[in-house]
GROMACS .gro file of C-alpha atoms in nm:
model
  199
    1MET     CA    1   0.000   0.000   0.000
    2ARG     CA    2   0.147   0.331  -0.112
    3ILE     CA    3   0.111   0.603   0.154
    4VAL     CA    4   0.178   0.977   0.146
    5VAL     CA    5   0.204   1.121   0.498
    6LEU     CA    6   0.134   1.488   0.575
    7VAL     CA    7   0.296   1.642   0.883
    8SER     CA    8   0.332   1.984   1.046
    9GLY     CA    9   0.542   1.912   1.354
   10SER     CA   10   0.789   1.669   1.508
   11GLY     CA   11   0.663   1.368   1.314
   12SER     CA   12   0.628   1.115   1.597
   13ASN     CA   13   0.330   0.948   1.427
   14LEU     CA   14   0.528   0.937   1.103
   15GLN     CA   15   0.818   0.773   1.288
   16ALA     CA   16   0.584   0.504   1.420
   17ILE     CA   17   0.479   0.427   1.062
   18ILE     CA   18   0.840   0.424   0.937
   19ASP     CA   19   0.945   0.192   1.221
   20ALA     CA   20   0.652  -0.046   1.164
   21VAL     CA   21   0.731  -0.070   0.793
   22ALA     CA   22   1.102  -0.129   0.863
   23ALA     CA   23   1.018  -0.402   1.115
   24GLY     CA   24   0.796  -0.584   0.867
   25LYS     CA   25   0.487  -0.520   1.080
   26LEU     CA   26   0.313  -0.296   0.826
   27PRO     CA   27   0.279  -0.407   0.462
   28ALA     CA   28   0.305  -0.058   0.321
   29GLN     CA   29   0.550   0.191   0.172
   30VAL     CA   30   0.574   0.557   0.266
   31VAL     CA   31   0.631   0.698  -0.081
   32ALA     CA   32   0.654   1.063   0.029
   33VAL     CA   33   0.616   1.298   0.324
   34GLY     CA   34   0.479   1.648   0.278
   35SER     CA   35   0.448   1.946   0.510
   36ASP     CA   36   0.318   2.300   0.531
   37VAL     CA   37   0.610   2.383   0.765
   38PRO     CA   38   0.951   2.391   0.594
   39ALA     CA   39   1.223   2.185   0.764
   40CYS     CA   40   0.993   2.066   1.045
   41GLY     CA   41   1.088   1.759   1.247
   42GLY     CA   42   0.869   1.531   1.037
   43ILE     CA   43   1.046   1.635   0.718
   44GLU     CA   44   1.383   1.571   0.884
   45ARG     CA   45   1.271   1.224   0.998
   46ALA     CA   46   1.162   1.139   0.644
   47GLN     CA   47   1.489   1.259   0.494
   48ARG     CA   48   1.689   1.051   0.743
   49ALA     CA   49   1.485   0.749   0.633
   50GLY     CA   50   1.551   0.822   0.266
   51ILE     CA   51   1.186   0.909   0.192
   52PRO     CA   52   1.113   1.180  -0.068
   53THR     CA   53   0.973   1.502   0.081
   54PHE     CA   54   0.789   1.811  -0.036
   55GLU     CA   55   0.690   2.137   0.130
   56VAL     CA   56   0.392   2.357   0.048
   57PRO     CA   57   0.388   2.648   0.295
   58LEU     CA   58   0.068   2.844   0.355
   59PRO     CA   59   0.130   3.213   0.433
   60ARG     CA   60   0.008   3.337   0.771
   61GLY     CA   61  -0.322   3.518   0.733
   62ALA     CA   62  -0.377   3.369   0.387
   63SER     CA   63  -0.682   3.484   0.196
   64ALA     CA   64  -0.952   3.247   0.077
   65GLU     CA   65  -0.803   3.266  -0.272
   66GLU     CA   66  -0.456   3.181  -0.140
   67ARG     CA   67  -0.597   2.887   0.057
   68THR     CA   68  -0.770   2.755  -0.254
   69ARG     CA   69  -0.445   2.781  -0.449
   70TRP     CA   70  -0.255   2.613  -0.162
   71ASN     CA   71  -0.495   2.317  -0.154
   72THR     CA   72  -0.449   2.274  -0.530
   73GLN     CA   73  -0.069   2.289  -0.500
   74LEU     CA   74  -0.074   2.039  -0.213
   75ALA     CA   75  -0.294   1.798  -0.411
   76ASP     CA   76  -0.061   1.827  -0.710
   77GLN     CA   77   0.240   1.736  -0.494
   78VAL     CA   78   0.058   1.443  -0.335
   79LEU     CA   79  -0.057   1.305  -0.671
   80ARG     CA   80   0.299   1.301  -0.809
   81HIS     CA   81   0.366   1.007  -0.577
   82GLU     CA   82   0.058   0.803  -0.680
   83PRO     CA   83  -0.060   0.714  -0.328
   84GLU     CA   84  -0.335   0.468  -0.244
   85LEU     CA   85  -0.387   0.643   0.089
   86VAL     CA   86  -0.304   0.983   0.240
   87VAL     CA   87  -0.235   1.002   0.615
   88SER     CA   88  -0.275   1.333   0.796
   89ALA     CA   89  -0.045   1.271   1.094
   90GLY     CA   90  -0.021   1.584   1.305
   91PHE     CA   91  -0.097   1.794   0.997
   92MET     CA   92  -0.243   2.116   1.134
   93ARG     CA   93  -0.428   2.236   0.825
   94ILE     CA   94  -0.785   2.177   0.712
   95LEU     CA   95  -0.795   1.996   0.379
   96SER     CA   96  -1.058   2.138   0.146
   97GLU     CA   97  -1.336   1.959  -0.037
   98GLN     CA   98  -1.149   2.030  -0.361
   99PHE     CA   99  -0.831   1.867  -0.223
  100LEU     CA  100  -1.025   1.552  -0.133
  101GLN     CA  101  -1.179   1.539  -0.479
  102ASP     CA  102  -0.846   1.605  -0.651
  103VAL     CA  103  -0.645   1.335  -0.473
  104ALA     CA  104  -0.931   1.085  -0.522
  105VAL     CA  105  -0.799   0.839  -0.262
  106PRO     CA  106  -0.904   0.802   0.103
  107VAL     CA  107  -0.748   1.040   0.356
  108ILE     CA  108  -0.727   0.945   0.722
  109ASN     CA  109  -0.645   1.163   1.022
  110THR     CA  110  -0.546   1.118   1.385
  111HIS     CA  111  -0.712   1.329   1.653
  112PRO     CA  112  -0.621   1.351   2.026
  113ALA     CA  113  -0.973   1.301   2.165
  114LEU     CA  114  -1.263   1.060   2.143
  115LEU     CA  115  -1.459   1.216   1.860
  116PRO     CA  116  -1.721   1.350   1.827
  117SER     CA  117  -1.616   1.502   2.161
  118PHE     CA  118  -1.360   1.784   2.151
  119PRO     CA  119  -1.302   1.842   1.779
  120GLY     CA  120  -1.064   2.112   1.661
  121ALA     CA  121  -0.709   2.219   1.738
  122HIS     CA  122  -0.730   2.231   2.120
  123ALA     CA  123  -0.877   1.890   2.200
  124VAL     CA  124  -0.652   1.806   2.495
  125ARG     CA  125  -0.700   2.146   2.659
  126ASP     CA  126  -1.074   2.127   2.601
  127ALA     CA  127  -1.100   1.779   2.754
  128LEU     CA  128  -0.917   1.894   3.067
  129ALA     CA  129  -1.135   2.204   3.094
  130ALA     CA  130  -1.447   1.989   3.070
  131GLY     CA  131  -1.329   1.774   3.361
  132VAL     CA  132  -1.370   1.440   3.182
  133LYS     CA  133  -1.214   1.134   3.343
  134ILE     CA  134  -1.153   0.952   3.015
  135THR     CA  135  -1.040   1.093   2.683
  136GLY     CA  136  -0.827   0.930   2.415
  137CYS     CA  137  -0.755   0.932   2.045
  138THR     CA  138  -0.939   0.869   1.722
  139VAL     CA  139  -0.840   0.765   1.373
  140HIS     CA  140  -1.103   0.875   1.123
  141GLN     CA  141  -1.155   0.934   0.755
  142VAL     CA  142  -1.134   1.295   0.648
  143ASP     CA  143  -1.434   1.466   0.493
  144ALA     CA  144  -1.494   1.834   0.417
  145GLY     CA  145  -1.576   1.914   0.783
  146VAL     CA  146  -1.347   1.962   1.083
  147ASP     CA  147  -1.296   1.621   1.252
  148THR     CA  148  -1.638   1.508   1.131
  149GLY     CA  149  -1.551   1.214   0.904
  150PRO     CA  150  -1.638   0.849   0.976
  151ILE     CA  151  -1.461   0.705   1.280
  152ILE     CA  152  -1.241   0.403   1.207
  153ALA     CA  153  -1.097   0.326   1.551
  154GLN     CA  154  -1.053   0.478   1.897
  155ALA     CA  155  -0.846   0.417   2.209
  156ALA     CA  156  -0.930   0.544   2.557
  157VAL     CA  157  -0.683   0.724   2.785
  158HIS     CA  158  -0.756   0.793   3.153
  159VAL     CA  159  -0.713   1.148   3.279
  160GLU     CA  160  -0.500   1.151   3.594
  161PRO     CA  161  -0.574   1.398   3.879
  162ASN     CA  162  -0.245   1.585   3.832
  163ASP     CA  163  -0.251   1.597   3.452
  164ASP     CA  164  -0.184   1.914   3.259
  165VAL     CA  165  -0.208   1.955   2.883
  166ALA     CA  166   0.151   1.839   2.827
  167THR     CA  167   0.137   1.522   3.038
  168LEU     CA  168  -0.204   1.416   2.912
  169HIS     CA  169  -0.115   1.488   2.549
  170GLU     CA  170   0.200   1.279   2.578
  171ARG     CA  171   0.003   0.973   2.693
  172ILE     CA  172  -0.256   1.030   2.422
  173LYS     CA  173   0.017   1.053   2.157
  174SER     CA  174   0.160   0.721   2.275
  175SER     CA  175  -0.180   0.556   2.223
  176GLU     CA  176  -0.228   0.744   1.898
  177ARG     CA  177   0.090   0.603   1.747
  178ARG     CA  178  -0.012   0.245   1.827
  179LEU     CA  179  -0.367   0.296   1.702
  180LEU     CA  180  -0.256   0.455   1.374
  181VAL     CA  181  -0.024   0.166   1.291
  182GLU     CA  182  -0.298  -0.086   1.378
  183VAL     CA  183  -0.545   0.091   1.148
  184LEU     CA  184  -0.296   0.115   0.862
  185LYS     CA  185  -0.218  -0.255   0.896
  186ALA     CA  186  -0.588  -0.340   0.889
  187VAL     CA  187  -0.639  -0.123   0.579
  188ALA     CA  188  -0.336  -0.271   0.401
  189GLU     CA  189  -0.456  -0.625   0.475
  190GLY     CA  190  -0.813  -0.553   0.369
  191ALA     CA  191  -0.966  -0.593   0.716
  192VAL     CA  192  -1.085  -0.230   0.705
  193ARG     CA  193  -1.230  -0.088   0.386
  194LEU     CA  194  -1.208   0.284   0.318
  195HIS     CA  195  -1.399   0.475   0.055
  196GLN     CA  196  -1.350   0.802  -0.122
  197LEU     CA  197  -1.588   1.034   0.058
  198PRO     CA  198  -1.788   1.308  -0.110
  199GLY     CA  199  -1.660   1.652  -0.019
   0.00000   0.00000   0.00000
């Protein structure tokens, strides 16, 4: 299974995928890694692993027209690598309906909460503020909404009394890495079927 991974930060989820492939635990190939953040940690991890990379920065305060153009440029870069699946792994940008239509393969995303609870960019903070005792992580298919696509798998993480955003997020990320690799393995082996979603 040919995978393009999109990252914005340190790339710990990407590293879990790379390690699983190298260990023979995931029948897949990461054919490219792309980012909106030049020289981020995820890009560096990919380069160390000999994986082709590309960068499509989005200017701060971009207009609607610039965002449309950026989504088109990102789709063009992804399509050059002929993926069967796109993985948004800590990619902090919303992918447009047009992007999903252009790439024409399933896109999956990881999210640090048990969707549909706590969607958006501040899920860990929001879970703590709500006082929940259990949160977790979700792997879901991406649609044109924000964290609204079909849920594929989830893992629960208990909130400890002394947790802050950093400590809780670190435990969630540990579960997230395991869950993402499990889902990708299931997809590659045909145990989970994904579909191209309408925008």
